[in-house]
PDB file of C-alpha atoms in Angstrom:
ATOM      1  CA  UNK A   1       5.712  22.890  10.729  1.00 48.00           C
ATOM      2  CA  UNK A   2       8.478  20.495   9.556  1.00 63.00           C
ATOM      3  CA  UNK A   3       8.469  19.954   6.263  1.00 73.00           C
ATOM      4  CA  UNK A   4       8.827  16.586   4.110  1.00 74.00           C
ATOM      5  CA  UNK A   5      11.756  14.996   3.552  1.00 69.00           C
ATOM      6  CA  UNK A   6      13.708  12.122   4.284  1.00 62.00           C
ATOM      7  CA  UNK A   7      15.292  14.266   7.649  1.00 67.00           C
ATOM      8  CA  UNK A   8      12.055  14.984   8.763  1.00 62.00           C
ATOM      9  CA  UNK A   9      10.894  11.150   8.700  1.00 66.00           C
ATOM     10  CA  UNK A  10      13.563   9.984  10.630  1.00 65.00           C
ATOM     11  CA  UNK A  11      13.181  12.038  13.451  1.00 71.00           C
ATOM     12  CA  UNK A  12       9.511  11.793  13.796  1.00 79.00           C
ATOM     13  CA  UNK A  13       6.940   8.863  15.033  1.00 79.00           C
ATOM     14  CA  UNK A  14       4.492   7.023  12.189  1.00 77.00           C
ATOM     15  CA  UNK A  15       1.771   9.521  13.801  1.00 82.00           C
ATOM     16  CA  UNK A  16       3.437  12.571  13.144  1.00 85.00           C
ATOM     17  CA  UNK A  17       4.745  11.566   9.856  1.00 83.00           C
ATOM     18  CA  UNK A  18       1.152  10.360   9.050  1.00 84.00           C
ATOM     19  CA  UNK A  19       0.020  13.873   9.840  1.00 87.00           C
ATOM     20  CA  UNK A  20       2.687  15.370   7.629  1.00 87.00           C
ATOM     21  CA  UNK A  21       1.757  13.383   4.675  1.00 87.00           C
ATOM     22  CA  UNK A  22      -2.013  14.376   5.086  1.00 89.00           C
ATOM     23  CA  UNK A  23      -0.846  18.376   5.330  1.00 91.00           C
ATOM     24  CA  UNK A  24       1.723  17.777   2.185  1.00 92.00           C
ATOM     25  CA  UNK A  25      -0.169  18.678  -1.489  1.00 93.00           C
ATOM     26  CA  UNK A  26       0.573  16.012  -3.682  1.00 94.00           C
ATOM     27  CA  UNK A  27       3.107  17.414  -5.842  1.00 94.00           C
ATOM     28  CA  UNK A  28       5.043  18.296  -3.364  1.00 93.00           C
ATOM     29  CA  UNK A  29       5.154  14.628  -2.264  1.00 93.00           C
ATOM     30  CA  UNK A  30       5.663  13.984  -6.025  1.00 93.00           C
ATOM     31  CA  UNK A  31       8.577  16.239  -6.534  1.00 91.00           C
ATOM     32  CA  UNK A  32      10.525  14.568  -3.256  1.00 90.00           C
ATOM     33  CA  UNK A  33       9.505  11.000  -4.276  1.00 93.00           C
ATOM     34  CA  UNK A  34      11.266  11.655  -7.600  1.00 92.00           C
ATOM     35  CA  UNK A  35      14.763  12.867  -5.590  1.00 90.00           C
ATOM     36  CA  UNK A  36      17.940  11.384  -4.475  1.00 87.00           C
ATOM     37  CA  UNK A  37      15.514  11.517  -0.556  1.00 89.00           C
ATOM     38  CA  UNK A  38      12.947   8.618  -2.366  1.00 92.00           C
ATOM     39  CA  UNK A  39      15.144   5.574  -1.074  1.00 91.00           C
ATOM     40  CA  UNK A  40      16.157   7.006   2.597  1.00 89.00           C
ATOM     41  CA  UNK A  41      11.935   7.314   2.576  1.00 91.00           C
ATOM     42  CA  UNK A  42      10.895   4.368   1.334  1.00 94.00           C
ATOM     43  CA  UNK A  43      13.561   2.332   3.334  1.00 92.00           C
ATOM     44  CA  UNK A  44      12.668   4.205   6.635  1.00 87.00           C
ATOM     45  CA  UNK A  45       8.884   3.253   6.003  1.00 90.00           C
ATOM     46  CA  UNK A  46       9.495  -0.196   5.351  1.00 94.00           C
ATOM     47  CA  UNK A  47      11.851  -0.067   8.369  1.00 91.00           C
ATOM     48  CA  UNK A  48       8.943   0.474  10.647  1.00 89.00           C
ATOM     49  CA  UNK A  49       6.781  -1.761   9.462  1.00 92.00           C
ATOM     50  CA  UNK A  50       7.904  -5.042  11.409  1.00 95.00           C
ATOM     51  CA  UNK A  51       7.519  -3.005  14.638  1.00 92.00           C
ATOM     52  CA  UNK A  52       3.689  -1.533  13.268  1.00 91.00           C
ATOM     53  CA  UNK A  53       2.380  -5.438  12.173  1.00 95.00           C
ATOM     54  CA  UNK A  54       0.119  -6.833  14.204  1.00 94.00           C
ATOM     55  CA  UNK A  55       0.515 -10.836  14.488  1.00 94.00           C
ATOM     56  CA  UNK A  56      -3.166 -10.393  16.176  1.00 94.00           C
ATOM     57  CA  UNK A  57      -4.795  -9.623  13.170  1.00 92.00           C
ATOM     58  CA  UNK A  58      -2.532 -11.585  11.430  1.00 92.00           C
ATOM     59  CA  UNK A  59      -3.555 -15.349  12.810  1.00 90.00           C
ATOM     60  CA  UNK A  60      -2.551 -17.218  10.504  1.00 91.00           C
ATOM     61  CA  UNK A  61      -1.229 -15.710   7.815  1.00 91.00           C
ATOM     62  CA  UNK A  62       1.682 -16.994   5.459  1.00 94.00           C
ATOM     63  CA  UNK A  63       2.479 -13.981   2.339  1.00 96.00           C
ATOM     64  CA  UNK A  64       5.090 -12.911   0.150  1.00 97.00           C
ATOM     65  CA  UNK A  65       4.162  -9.406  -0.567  1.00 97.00           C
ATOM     66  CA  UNK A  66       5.667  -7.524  -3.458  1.00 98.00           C
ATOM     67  CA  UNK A  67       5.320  -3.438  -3.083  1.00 97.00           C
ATOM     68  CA  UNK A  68       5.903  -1.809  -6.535  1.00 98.00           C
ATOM     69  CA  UNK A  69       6.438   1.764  -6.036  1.00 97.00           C
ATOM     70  CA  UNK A  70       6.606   3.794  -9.316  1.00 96.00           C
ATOM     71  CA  UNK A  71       7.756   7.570  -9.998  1.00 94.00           C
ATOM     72  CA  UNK A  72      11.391   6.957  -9.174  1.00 92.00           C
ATOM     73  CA  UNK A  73      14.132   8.966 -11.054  1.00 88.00           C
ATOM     74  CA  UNK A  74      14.239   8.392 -14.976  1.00 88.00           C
ATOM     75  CA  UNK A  75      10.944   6.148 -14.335  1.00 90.00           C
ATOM     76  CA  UNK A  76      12.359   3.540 -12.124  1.00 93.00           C
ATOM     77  CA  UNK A  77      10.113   1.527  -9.808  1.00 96.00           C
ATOM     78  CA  UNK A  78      11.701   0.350  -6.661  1.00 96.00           C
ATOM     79  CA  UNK A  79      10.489  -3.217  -5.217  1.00 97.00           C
ATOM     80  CA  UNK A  80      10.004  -3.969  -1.590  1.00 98.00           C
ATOM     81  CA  UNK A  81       9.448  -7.436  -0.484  1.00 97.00           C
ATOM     82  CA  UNK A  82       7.070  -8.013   2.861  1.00 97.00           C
ATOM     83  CA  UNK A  83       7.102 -11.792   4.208  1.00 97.00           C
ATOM     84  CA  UNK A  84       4.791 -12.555   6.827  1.00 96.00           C
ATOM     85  CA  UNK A  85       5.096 -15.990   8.260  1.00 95.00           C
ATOM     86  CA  UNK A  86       4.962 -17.644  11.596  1.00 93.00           C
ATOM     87  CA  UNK A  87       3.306 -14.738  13.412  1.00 93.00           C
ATOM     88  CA  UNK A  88       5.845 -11.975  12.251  1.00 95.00           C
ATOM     89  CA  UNK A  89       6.621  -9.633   9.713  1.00 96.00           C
ATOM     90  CA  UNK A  90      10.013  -9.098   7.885  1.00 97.00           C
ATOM     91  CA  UNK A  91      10.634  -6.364   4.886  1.00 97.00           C
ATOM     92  CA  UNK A  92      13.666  -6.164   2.263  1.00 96.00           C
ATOM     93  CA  UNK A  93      14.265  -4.233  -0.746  1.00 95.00           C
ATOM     94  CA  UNK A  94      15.876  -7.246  -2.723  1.00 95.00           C
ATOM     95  CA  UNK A  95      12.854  -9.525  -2.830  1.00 96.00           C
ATOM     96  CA  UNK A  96      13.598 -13.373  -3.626  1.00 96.00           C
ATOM     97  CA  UNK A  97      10.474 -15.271  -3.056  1.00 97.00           C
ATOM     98  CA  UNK A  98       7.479 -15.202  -5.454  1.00 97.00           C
ATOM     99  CA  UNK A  99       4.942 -13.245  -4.162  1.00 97.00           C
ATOM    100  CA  UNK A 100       1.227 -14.448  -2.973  1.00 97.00           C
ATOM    101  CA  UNK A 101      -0.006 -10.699  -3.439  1.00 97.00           C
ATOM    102  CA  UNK A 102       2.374  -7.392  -5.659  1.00 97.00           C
ATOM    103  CA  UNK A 103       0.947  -4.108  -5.440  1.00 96.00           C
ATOM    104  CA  UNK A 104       1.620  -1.460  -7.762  1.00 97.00           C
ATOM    105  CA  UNK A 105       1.126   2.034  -6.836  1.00 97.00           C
ATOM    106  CA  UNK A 106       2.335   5.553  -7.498  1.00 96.00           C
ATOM    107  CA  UNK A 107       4.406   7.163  -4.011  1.00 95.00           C
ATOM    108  CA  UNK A 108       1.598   9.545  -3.547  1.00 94.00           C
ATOM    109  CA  UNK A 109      -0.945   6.880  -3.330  1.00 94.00           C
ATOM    110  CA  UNK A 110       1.389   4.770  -1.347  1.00 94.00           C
ATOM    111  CA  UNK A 111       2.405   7.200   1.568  1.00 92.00           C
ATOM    112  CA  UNK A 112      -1.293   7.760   1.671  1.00 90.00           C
ATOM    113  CA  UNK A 113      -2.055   4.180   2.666  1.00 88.00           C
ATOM    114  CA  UNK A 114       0.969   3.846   4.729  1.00 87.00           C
ATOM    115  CA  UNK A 115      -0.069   6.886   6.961  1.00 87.00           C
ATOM    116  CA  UNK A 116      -3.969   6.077   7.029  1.00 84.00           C
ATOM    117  CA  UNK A 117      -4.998   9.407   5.072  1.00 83.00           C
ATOM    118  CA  UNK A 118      -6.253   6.704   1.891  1.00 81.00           C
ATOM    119  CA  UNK A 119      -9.001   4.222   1.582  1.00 80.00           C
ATOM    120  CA  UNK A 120      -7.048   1.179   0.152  1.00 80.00           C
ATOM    121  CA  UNK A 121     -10.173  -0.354  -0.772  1.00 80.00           C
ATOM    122  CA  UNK A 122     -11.257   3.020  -2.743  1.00 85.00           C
ATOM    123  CA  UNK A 123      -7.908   2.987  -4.652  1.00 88.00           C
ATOM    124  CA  UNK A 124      -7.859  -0.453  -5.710  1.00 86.00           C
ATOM    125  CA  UNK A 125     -11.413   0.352  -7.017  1.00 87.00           C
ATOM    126  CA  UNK A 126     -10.562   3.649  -8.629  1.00 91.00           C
ATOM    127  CA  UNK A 127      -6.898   1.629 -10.168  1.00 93.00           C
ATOM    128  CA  UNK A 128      -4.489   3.819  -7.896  1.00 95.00           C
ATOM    129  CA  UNK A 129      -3.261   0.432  -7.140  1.00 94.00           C
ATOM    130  CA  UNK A 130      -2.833  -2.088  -9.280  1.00 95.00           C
ATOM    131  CA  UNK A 131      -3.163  -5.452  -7.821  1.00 94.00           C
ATOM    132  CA  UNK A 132      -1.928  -9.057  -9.139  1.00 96.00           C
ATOM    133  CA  UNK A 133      -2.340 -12.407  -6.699  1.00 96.00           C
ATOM    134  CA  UNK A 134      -4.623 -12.530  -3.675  1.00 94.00           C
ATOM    135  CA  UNK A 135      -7.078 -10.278  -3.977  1.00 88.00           C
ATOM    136  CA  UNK A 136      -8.807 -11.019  -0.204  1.00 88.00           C
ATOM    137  CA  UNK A 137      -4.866 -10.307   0.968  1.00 91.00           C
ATOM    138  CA  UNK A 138      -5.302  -7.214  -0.857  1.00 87.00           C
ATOM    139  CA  UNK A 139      -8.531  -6.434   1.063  1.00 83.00           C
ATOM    140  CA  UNK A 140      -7.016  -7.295   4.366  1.00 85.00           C
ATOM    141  CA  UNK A 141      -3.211  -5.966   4.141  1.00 86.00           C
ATOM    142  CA  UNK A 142      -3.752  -2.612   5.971  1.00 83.00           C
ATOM    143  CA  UNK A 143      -5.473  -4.524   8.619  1.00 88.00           C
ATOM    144  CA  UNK A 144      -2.262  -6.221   9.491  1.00 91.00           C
ATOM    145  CA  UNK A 145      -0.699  -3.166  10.675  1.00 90.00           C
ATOM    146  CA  UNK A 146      -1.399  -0.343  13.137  1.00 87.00           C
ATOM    147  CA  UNK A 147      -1.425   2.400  10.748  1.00 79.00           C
ATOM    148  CA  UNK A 148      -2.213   5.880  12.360  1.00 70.00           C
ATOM    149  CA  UNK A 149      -5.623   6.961  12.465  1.00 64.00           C
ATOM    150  CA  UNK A 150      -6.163  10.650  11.343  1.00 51.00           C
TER     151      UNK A 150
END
């Protein structure tokens, strides 16, 4: 079984890394997500995610989304930027635009909705995310990309 880390992610597809993340406990995830490996993670998720969106579903969408990922090192929060426009999806980790829809969410909870293994609708619900903006973005973001199924 490979275990999590920032190697294992990027040598593996978005279906076996989904898998991973679902056989991980949570503080394990927690412990990793507070390393030096956090960044190379994060950056290889958002990475994919141009290549997972689906301008299908997408129609005619036009969003800035802000992804606030807490439970860095020292209490940092690191801040990805998604744009999707004109049927396509770009990501960057120095965001510029204002964003229609920010998310704010602990890695655990993140990963989880990333991978498929979370119901986002359940977390915003339950407060594991924090949402300001469009809330019917909010409702519809994970239907935008093809996320693994479990």
């Amino acid at each position: 079984m490979t275990e999590f880390s920032s190697e294992s992610l990027a040598s593996i597809g978005p279906k076996e890394f989904a898998q991973l993340v679902k056989s991980t406990p949570d503080s394990k995830i927690t412990e990793v997500m507070g390393s030096d490996s956090r960044s190379k993670i994060l950056d290889e998720v958002f990475n994919r995610m141009p290549t997972l969106f689906r301008a299908d579903r997408a129609g005619a969408t036009q969003a800035v989304i802000h992804w606030n990922i807490t439970g860095g090192p020292g209490g940092s929060t690191d801040t990805y930027e998604t744009v999707i426009e004109n049927g396509a999806c770009t990501v960057t980790n120095q965001p510029a635009r204002e964003p229609k829809l920010a998310m704010t969410m602990d890695p655990v909870t993140f990963l989880k909705v990333v991978t498929g293994d979370g119901n986002p609708m359940m977390m915003f619900m339950t407060g594991k995310i924090k949402a300001k903006g469009d809330l019917g973005l909010a409702a519809q973001v994970a239907k935008l990309f093809d996320i693994p199924k479990n």
